[in-house]
XYZ file of C-alpha atoms in Angstrom:
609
model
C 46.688 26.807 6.485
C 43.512 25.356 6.407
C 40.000 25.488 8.115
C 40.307 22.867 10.252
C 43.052 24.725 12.028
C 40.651 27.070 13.187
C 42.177 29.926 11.474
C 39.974 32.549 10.057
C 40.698 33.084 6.522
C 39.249 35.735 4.181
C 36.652 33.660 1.785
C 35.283 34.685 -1.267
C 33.590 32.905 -3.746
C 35.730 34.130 -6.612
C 38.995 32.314 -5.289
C 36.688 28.912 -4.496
C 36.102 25.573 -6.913
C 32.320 25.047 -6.529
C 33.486 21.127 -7.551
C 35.734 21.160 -4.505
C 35.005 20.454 -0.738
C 36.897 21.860 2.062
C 38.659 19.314 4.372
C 36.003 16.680 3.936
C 32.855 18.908 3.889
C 30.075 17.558 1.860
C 30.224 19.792 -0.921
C 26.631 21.098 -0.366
C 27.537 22.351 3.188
C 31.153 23.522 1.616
C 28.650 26.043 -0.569
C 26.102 27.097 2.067
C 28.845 28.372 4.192
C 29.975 30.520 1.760
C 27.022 31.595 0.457
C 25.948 32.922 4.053
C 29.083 34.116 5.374
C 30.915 36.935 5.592
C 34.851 37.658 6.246
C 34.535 37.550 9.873
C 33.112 34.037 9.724
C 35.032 31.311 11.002
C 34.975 27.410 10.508
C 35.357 24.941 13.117
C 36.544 21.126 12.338
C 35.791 18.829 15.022
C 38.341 15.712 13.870
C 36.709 13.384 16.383
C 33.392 14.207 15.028
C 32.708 11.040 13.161
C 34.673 8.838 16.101
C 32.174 10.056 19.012
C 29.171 9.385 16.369
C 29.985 5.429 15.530
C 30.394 4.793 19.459
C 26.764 6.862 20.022
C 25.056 4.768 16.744
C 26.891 1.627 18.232
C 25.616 2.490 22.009
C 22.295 2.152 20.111
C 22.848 -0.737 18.412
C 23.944 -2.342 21.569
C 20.783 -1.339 23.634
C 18.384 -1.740 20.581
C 17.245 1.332 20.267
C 16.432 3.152 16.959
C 17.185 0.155 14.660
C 14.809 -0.023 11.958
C 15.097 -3.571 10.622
C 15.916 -7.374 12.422
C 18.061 -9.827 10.689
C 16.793 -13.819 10.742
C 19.217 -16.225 10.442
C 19.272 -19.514 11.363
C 16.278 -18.476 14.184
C 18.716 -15.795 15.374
C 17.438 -12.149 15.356
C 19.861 -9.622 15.349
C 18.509 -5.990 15.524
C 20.534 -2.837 13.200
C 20.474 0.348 11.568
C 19.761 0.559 7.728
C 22.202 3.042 7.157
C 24.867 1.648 8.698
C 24.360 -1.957 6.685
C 24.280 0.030 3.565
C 26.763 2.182 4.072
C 29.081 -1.174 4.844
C 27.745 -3.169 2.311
C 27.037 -3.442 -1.225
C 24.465 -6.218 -0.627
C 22.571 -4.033 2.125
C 22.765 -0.672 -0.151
C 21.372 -2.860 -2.978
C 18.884 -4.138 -0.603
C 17.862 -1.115 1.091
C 17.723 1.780 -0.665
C 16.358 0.174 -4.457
C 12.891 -1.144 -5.319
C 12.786 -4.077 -3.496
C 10.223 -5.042 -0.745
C 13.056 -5.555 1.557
C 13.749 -1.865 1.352
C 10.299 -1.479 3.577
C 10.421 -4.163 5.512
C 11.325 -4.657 9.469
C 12.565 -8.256 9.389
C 15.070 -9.798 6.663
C 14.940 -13.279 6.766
C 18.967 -14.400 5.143
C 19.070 -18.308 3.959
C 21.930 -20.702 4.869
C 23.578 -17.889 6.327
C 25.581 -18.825 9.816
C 24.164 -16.802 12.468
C 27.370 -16.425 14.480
C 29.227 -15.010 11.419
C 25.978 -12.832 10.218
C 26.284 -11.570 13.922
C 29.901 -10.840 13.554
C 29.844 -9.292 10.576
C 27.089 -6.727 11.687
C 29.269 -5.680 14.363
C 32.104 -4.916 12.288
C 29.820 -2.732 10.222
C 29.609 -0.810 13.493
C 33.179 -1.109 14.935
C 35.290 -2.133 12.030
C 36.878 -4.786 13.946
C 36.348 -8.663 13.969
C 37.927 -11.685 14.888
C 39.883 -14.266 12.676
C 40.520 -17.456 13.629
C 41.453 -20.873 11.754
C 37.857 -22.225 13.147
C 35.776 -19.361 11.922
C 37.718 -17.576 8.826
C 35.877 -19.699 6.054
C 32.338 -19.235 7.307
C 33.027 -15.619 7.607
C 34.640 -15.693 4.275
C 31.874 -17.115 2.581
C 29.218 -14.858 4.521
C 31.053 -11.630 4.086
C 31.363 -12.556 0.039
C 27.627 -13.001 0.291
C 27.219 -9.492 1.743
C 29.900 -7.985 -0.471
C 32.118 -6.640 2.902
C 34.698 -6.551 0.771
C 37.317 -5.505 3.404
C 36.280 -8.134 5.230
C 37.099 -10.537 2.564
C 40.459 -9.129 2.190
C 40.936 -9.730 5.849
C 39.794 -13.225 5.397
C 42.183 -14.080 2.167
C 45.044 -12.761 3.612
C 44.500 -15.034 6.817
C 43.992 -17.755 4.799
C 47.229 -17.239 2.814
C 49.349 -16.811 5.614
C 47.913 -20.440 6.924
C 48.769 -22.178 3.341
C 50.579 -25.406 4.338
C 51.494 -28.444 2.278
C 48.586 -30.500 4.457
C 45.804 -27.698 3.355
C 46.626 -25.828 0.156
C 44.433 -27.932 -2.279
C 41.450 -26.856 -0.065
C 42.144 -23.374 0.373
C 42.995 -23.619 -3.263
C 39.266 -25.040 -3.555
C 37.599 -23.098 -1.212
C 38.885 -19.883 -2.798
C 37.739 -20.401 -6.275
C 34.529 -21.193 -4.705
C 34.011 -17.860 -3.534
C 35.428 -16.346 -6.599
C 38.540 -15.296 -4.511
C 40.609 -15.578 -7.297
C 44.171 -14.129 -5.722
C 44.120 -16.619 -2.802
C 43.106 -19.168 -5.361
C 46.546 -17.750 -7.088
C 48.736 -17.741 -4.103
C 47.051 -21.760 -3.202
C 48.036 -23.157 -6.438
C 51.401 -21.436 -6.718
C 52.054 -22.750 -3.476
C 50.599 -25.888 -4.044
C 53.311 -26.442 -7.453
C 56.370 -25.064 -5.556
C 55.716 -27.630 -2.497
C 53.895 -30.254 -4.964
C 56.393 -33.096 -2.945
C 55.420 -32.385 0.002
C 51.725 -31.818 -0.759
C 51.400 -35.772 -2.630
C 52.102 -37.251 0.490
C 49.110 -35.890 2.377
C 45.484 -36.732 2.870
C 44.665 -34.174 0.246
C 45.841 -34.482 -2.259
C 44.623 -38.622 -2.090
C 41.067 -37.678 -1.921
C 41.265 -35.561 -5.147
C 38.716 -36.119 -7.751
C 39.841 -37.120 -11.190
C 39.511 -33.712 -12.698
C 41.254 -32.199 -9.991
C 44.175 -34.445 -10.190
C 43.825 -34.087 -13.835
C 44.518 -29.786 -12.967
C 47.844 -30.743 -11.015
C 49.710 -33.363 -13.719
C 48.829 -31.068 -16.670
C 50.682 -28.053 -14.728
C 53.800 -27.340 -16.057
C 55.093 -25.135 -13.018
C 55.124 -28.138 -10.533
C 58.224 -27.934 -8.848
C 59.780 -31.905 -9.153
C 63.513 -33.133 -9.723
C 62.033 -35.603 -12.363
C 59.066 -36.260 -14.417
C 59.244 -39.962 -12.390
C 57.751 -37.595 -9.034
C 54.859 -36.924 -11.272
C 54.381 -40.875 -12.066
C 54.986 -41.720 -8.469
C 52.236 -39.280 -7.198
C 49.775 -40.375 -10.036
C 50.043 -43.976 -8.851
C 50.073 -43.350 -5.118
C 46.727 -42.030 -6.020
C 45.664 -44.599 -7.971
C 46.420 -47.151 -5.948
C 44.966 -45.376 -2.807
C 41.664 -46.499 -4.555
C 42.774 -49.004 -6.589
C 39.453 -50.705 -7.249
C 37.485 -47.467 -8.304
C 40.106 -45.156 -9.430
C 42.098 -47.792 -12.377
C 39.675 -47.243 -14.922
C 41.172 -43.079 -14.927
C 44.715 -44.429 -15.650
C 44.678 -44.117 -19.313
C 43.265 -40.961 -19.031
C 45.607 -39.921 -16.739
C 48.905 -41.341 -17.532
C 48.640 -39.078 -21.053
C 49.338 -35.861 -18.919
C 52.384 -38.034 -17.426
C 55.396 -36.640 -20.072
C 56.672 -40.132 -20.276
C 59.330 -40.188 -22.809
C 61.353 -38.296 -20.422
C 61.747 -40.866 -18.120
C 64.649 -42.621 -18.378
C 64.159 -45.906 -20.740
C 65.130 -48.333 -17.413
C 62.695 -46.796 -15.933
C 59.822 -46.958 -18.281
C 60.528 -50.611 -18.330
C 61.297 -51.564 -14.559
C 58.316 -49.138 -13.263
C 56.160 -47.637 -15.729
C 55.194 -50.914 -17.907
C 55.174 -53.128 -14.564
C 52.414 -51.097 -13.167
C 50.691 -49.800 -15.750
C 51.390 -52.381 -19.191
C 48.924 -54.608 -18.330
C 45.902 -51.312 -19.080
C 45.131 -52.063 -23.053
C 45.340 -48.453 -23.454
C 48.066 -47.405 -21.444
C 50.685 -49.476 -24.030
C 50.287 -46.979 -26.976
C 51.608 -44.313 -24.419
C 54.643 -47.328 -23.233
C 55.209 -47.484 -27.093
C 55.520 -43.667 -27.714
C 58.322 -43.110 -25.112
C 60.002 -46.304 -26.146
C 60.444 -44.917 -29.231
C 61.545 -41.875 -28.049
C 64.623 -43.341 -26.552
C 65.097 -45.357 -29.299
C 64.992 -43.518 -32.147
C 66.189 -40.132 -31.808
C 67.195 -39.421 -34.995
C 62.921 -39.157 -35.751
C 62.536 -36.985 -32.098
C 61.492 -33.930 -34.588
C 58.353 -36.248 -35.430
C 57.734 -37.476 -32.091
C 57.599 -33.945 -30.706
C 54.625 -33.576 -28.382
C 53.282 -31.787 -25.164
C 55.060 -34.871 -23.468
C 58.246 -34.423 -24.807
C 58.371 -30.584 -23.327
C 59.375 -31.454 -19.948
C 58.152 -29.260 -16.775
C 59.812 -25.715 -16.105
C 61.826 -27.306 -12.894
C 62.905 -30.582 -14.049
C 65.085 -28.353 -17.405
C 67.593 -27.193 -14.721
C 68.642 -23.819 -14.592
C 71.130 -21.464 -16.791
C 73.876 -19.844 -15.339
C 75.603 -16.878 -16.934
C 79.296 -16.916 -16.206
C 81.796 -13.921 -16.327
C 82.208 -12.120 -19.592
C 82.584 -8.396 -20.228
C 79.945 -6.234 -18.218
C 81.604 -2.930 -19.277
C 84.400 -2.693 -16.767
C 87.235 -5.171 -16.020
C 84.709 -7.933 -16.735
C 82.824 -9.391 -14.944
C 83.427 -12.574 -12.998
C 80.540 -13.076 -11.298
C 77.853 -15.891 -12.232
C 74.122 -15.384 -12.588
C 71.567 -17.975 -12.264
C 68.124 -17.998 -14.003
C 65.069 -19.828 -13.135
C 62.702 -20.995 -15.489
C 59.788 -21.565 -13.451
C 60.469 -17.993 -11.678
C 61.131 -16.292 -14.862
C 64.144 -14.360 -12.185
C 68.089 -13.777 -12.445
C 69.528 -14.377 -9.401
C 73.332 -13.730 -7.962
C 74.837 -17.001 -7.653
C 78.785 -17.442 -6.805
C 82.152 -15.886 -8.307
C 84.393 -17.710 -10.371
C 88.054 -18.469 -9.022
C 89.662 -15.568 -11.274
C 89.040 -13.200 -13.733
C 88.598 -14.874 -17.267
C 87.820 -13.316 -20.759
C 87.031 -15.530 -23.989
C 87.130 -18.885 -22.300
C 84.646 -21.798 -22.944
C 82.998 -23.757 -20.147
C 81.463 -27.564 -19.966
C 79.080 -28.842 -18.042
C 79.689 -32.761 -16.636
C 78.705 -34.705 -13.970
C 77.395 -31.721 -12.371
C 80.755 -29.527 -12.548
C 81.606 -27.041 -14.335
C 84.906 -27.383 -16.620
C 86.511 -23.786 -17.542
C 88.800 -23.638 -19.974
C 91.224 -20.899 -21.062
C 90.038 -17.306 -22.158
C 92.492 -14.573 -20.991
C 93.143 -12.578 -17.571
C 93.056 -9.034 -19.322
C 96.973 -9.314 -19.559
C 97.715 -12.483 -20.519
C 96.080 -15.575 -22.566
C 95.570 -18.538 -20.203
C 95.965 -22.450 -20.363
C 94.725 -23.273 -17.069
C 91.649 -25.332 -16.283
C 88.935 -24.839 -13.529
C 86.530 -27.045 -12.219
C 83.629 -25.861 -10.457
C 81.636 -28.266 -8.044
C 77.862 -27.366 -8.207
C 77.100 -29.731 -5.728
C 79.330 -28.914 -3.037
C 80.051 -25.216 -4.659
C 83.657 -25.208 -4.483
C 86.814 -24.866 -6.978
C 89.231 -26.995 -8.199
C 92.297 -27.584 -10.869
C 92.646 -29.692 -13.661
C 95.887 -30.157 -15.613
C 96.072 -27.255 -18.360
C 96.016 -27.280 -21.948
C 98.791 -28.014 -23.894
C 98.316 -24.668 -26.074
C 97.276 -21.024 -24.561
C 93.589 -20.273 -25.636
C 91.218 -17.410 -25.529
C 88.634 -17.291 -28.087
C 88.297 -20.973 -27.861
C 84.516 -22.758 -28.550
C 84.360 -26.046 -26.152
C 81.574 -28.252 -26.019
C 81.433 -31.856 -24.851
C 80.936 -34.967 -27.472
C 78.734 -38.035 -25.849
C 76.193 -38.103 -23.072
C 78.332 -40.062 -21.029
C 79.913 -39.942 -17.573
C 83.300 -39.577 -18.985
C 83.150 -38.224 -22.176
C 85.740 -36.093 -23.917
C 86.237 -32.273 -24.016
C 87.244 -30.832 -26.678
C 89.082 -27.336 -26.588
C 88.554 -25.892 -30.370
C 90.719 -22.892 -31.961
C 91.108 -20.030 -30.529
C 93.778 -17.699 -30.524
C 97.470 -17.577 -28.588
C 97.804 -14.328 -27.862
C 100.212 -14.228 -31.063
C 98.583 -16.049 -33.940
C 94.892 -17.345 -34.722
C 94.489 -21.172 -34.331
C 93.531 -24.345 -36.032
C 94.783 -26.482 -33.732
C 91.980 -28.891 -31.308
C 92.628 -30.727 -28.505
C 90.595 -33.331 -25.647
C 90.184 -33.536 -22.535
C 90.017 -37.433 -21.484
C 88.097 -37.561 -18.202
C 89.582 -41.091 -16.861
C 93.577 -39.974 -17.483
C 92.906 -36.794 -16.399
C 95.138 -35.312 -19.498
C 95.072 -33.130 -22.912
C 95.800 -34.357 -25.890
C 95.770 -32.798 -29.652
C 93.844 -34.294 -32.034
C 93.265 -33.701 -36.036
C 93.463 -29.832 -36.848
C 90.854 -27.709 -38.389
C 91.240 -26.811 -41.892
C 91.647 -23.216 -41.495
C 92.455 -21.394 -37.957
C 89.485 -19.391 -36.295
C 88.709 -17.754 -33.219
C 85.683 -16.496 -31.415
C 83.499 -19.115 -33.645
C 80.901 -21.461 -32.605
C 81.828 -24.651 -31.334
C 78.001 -27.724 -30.129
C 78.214 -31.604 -30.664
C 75.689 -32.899 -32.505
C 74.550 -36.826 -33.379
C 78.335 -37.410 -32.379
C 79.859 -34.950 -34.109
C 81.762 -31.684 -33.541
C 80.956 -28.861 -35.285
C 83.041 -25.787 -35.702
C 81.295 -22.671 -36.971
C 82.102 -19.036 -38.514
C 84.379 -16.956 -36.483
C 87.565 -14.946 -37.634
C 90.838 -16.014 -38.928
C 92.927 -12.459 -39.028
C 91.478 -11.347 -42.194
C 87.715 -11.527 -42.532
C 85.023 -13.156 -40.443
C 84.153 -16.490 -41.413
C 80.849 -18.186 -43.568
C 82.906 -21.782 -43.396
C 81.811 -24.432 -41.403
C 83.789 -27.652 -40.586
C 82.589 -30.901 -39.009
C 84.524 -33.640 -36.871
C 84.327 -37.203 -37.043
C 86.236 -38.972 -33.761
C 85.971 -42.058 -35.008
C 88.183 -40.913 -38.530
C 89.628 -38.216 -36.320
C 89.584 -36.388 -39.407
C 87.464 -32.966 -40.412
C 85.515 -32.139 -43.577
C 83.845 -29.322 -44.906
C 80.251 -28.507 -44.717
C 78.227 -25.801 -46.310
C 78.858 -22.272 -45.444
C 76.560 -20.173 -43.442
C 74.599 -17.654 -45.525
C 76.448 -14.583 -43.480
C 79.688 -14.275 -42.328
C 80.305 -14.251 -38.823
C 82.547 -13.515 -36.112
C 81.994 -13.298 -32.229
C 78.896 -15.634 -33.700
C 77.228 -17.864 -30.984
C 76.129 -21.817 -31.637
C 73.835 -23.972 -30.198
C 72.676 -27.689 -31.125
C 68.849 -28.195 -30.558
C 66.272 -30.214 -32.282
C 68.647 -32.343 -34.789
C 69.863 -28.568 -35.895
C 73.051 -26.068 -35.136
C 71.785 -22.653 -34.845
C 73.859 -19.607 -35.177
C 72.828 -16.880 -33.426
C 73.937 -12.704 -34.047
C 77.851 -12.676 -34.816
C 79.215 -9.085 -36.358
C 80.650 -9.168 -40.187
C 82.526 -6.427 -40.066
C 85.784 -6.104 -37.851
C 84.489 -6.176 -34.531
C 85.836 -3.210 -32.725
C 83.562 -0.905 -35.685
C 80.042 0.105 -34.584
C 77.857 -1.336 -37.687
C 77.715 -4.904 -39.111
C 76.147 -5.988 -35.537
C 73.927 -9.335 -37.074
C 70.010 -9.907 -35.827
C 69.377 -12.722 -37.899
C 69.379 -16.485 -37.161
C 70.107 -19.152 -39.153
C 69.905 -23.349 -38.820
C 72.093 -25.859 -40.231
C 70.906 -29.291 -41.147
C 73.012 -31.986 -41.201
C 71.240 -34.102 -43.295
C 70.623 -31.836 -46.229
C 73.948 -30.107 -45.297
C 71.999 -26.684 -45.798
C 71.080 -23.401 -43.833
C 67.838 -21.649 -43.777
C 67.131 -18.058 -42.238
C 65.054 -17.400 -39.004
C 63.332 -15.564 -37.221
C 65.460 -12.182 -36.201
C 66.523 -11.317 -32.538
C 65.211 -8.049 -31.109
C 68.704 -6.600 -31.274
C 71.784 -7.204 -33.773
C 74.934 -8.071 -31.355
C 77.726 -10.643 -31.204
C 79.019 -12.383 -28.197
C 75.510 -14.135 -27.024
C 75.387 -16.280 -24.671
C 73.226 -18.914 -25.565
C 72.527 -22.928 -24.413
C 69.312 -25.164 -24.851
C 67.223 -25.241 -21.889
C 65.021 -27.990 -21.937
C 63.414 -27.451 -25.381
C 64.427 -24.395 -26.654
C 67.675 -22.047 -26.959
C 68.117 -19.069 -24.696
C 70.126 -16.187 -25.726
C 71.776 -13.952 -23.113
C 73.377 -10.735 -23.345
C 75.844 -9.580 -26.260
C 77.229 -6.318 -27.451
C 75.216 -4.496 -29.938
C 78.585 -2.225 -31.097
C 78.242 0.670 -27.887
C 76.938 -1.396 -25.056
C 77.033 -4.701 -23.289
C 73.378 -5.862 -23.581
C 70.692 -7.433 -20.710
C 68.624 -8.686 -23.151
C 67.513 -12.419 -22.691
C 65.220 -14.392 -25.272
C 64.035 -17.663 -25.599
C 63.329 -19.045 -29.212
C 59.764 -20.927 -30.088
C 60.985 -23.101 -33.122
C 56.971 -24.052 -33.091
C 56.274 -20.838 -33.880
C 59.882 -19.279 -35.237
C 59.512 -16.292 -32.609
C 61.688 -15.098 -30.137
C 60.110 -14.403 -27.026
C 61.868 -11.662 -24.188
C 62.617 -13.229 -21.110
C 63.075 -11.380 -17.460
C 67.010 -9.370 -18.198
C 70.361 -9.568 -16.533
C 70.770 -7.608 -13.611
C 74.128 -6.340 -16.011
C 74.363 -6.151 -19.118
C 77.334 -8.679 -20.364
C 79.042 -10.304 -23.769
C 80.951 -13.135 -23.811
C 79.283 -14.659 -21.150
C 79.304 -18.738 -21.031
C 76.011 -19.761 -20.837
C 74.951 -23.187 -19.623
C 72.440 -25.427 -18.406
C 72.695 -27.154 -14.694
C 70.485 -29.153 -12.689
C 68.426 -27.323 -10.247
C 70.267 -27.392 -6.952
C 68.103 -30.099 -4.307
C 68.425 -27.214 -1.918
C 65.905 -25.226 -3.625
C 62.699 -27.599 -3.800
């Protein structure tokens, strides 16, 4: 029980810690008490003590009386204590009690200091409270900075962030790092790039000077639907100062990641308003070429061919096994977030199937129920969020790699391997978006399942997998214009449950297991990359864990992998690859841990900007 209880315990100096205090007694008066009493002394705690003294120091502050020094500002004189200024404030303690003349004089004169807010700010050191208001909460910012109330300026910040708006965030934004506030300044900018549509079309942002608006377009987090926002907003600031401002376009328009426009638009838009600037056309040129020759993108690659965090879409993680009956669940990831997010269930329970992504649906295809392996089709609407079926296969799949072959609207499907439920397959087949049917085309070579299926340069390409003996090194490649396939060269492992991604002019194959996957070793860490035009593979970098059954998709740039199975649990784990570098980088996890999992890329829904 303790002192302030008014108990009367037995004290000795034996049982004490002479580096201790008791209940908030300066240690000095902690000691003298028990160096004078005896056991029949008693201590008395008076927990209004320091309450009743503030309201007698601030009775004398309010009459005048006792204060030992006069703050000047602006002509104002406002009469105070010392050692209540220093014991509020850094600048005051620095002031008052060091070697300073200030520290012996009666009058303080502060420059460019606002009286109102010095007055303010004196009675808070008295009363601890003051008054925030959108008028007054940058001059007392700025004045309580000055004075290093550092409470105050806490107060003042988290006003100011609670005001953010799109029609004042680039001032707070300024304001802030002006006064070395540097987690408003924070919270302003990441405010400023998640609303940056909303924020171009006020006064703001149009009176920005050119290094400031040179900040924004460089940002990478900006929170657009397209890189043609970005242009838009460069040029509606341009043009709101046409005759002064032009002469920053070249300048400017390098930050703009212009290949990534669409080529109509680079011509109808971009080279109307901006070819006629000598040297904006070298810029013109660059994304012309982009679109035009793809086949030399890997030379061409360039801070403006690495499009913004928001305009790459987002991945979704859909179904696979989490451990129990599998999961059928989707999650959705967010680049510019770095966060996994629930998003919606799928229509059933599915196992092994492959999913496409066109015309913003989602196509699923086959896999198994847990009983029984399935030909039926789904089609997920990401725009209105809401299922429907296609005709099925013409062959029971689970196992199956899909991927789609042409950027069109309508392009074909194709549905590769797999097994039946009774025997591994060779057999392919399309999807043909205008009849709405299945049909087979020219068979594999050799039968595989749980292999790697990505188009690439207008070509299919099938990769590792199993075929009822031992996992697979072969690789095949298909032609649609020969419908025919031919043999390229074999991976430098063998892998089953391996998982493929095109990116770059490359196929990568990612983990995979070489021995029979329901064993516990032979899990694979390493990466490799196929080119096509030197038909070779070369080893990369490792992932941090060997598993099979990774999810994995390009998003934007660079290839994600998601989850797997490691050979005792269903993994979290989610990487991103840096083929600048050749480093896998860890990424926020799963909220479950999952294999099998199709992993795609969608456009960010409009909902969320």
């Amino acid at each position: 029980m303790s002192a302030c209880e008014s108990q009367k315990p037995e004290v000795s100096k034996d049982n004490v810690s002479t580096n201790s205090t008791d209940e908030g007694l300066p240690r000095e008066l902690s000691q003298l008490s028990l160096s004078s009493g005896s056991n029949s002394d008693e201590f008395h705690c008076n927990k209004g003590h320091s309450e009743t003294t503030m309201k007698n120091i601030y009775g004398y502050y309010q009459s005048q009386k006792l204060c030992d020094v006069a703050l000047i500002a602006s002509g104002c004189r406002i009469p105070a204590h010392k050692v209540v200024l220093a014991s509020c404030s850094e600048y005051f303690a620095a002031m008052f009690t060091g070697s300073l003349r200030e520290a012996q004089s009666s009058e303080i004169t502060l420059e460019r200091v606002d009286s109102q807010a010095l007055r303010s700010l004196v009675h808070y050191c008295y009363t601890g409270i003051i008054e925030l208001s959108e008028d007054t909460v940058e001059i007392l910012l700025s004045t309580a900075s000055l004075l290093q109330l550092h409470s105050v300026t806490k107060a003042c910040c988290d006003f100011l962030e609670k005001q953010l708006d799109p029609c004042n965030c680039l001032g707070i934004a300024l304001f802030a790092e002006q006064q070395s506030c540097m987690g408003l300044h924070k919270s302003a900018l990441e405010y400023t790039y998640q609303h940056f549509m909303q924020v171009v079309k006020q006064q703001e942002f149009l009176t920005l000077n050119v290094d400031q608006v040179a900040n924004l377009l460089k940002c990478d987090d900006l929170n657009v639907m397209t890189e043609e926002n970005v242009f838009e907003s460069l040029m509606a600031w341009v043009q709101h100062d046409n005759a002064n401002r032009k002469q920053h376009l070249p300048a400017l328009l390098k930050l703009i990641k212009l290949p990534l426009l669409s080529s109509e638009y680079l011509i109808d838009k971009v080279e109307q308003l901006c070819g006629e600037v000598t040297e904006c056309q070298p810029l013109i040129m660059e994304a012309v070429k982009w679109h035009l020759l793809p086949e030399r993108r890997s030379m061409l690659f360039s801070n403006r061919t690495r499009p913004r965090k928001s305009t790459i879409g987002r991945l979704l993680a859909i179904g696979g096994m989490d451990g129990y009956k599998g999961a059928s669940n989707m999650e959705m990831y967010d680049p510019r977030t770095n966060t996994w997010t629930p998003f919606m269930k799928m229509g059933a329970r599915r196992l092994q199937f492959g999913v496409a992504v066109m015309q913003n649906k989602l196509i699923v295809v086959g896999g198994r129920d847990g009983l029984k392996t399935l030909n039926t089709v789904e089609c997920f609407d990401l725009t209105s969020l809401s299922w429907s079926t296609l005709a099925p296969m013409n062959t029971h799949r689970h196992g199956l790699g899909v991927a789609v072959l042409g950027d069109g609207p309508n392009s074909p499907i194709y549905a590769v391997g797999g097994h039946d439920g009774w025997i591994y397959l060779n057999s392919v087949e399309r999807w043909d978006a205008c009849s709405r049917t299945w049909t087979m085309v020219s068979a594999m070579a050799g039968a595989r399942s749980t292999c790697g299926v990505a188009a690439l340069r207008g070509r299919l390409y099938a990769v590792g997998g199993r075929d009822g003996g031992a996992c697979l090194r072969s690789v095949e490649c298909y032609d649609p214009a020969t419908n025919h396939w031919t043999n390229c060269a074999p991976m430098t492992h063998r892998r089953g449950g391996v998982s493929v991604c095109a990116a770059g002019g490359y196929i990568y194959a990612l983990g995979g297991h070489e021995a029979p996957a329901n064993t516990v070793g032979g899990r694979l860490a390493c990466v490799e990359r196929y080119d096509p035009i030197t038909d070779s593979w070369v080893l990369l970098a490792r992932l941090s864990y060997g598993r099979d059954a990774i999810g994995s998709c390009l998003l934007g740039d660079r290839i994600v992998a998601v989850g797997g199975y490691d050979g005792v649990q269903y993994l979290c784990v989610v990487e991103v690859y840096d083929a600048e570098a050749n480093t896998w980088k860890k990424l926020s996890p799963l909220s479950t841990g999952r294999a099998g999992a199709a992993v795609v890329a969608v456009p960010p829904p409009r909902n969320l900007l």
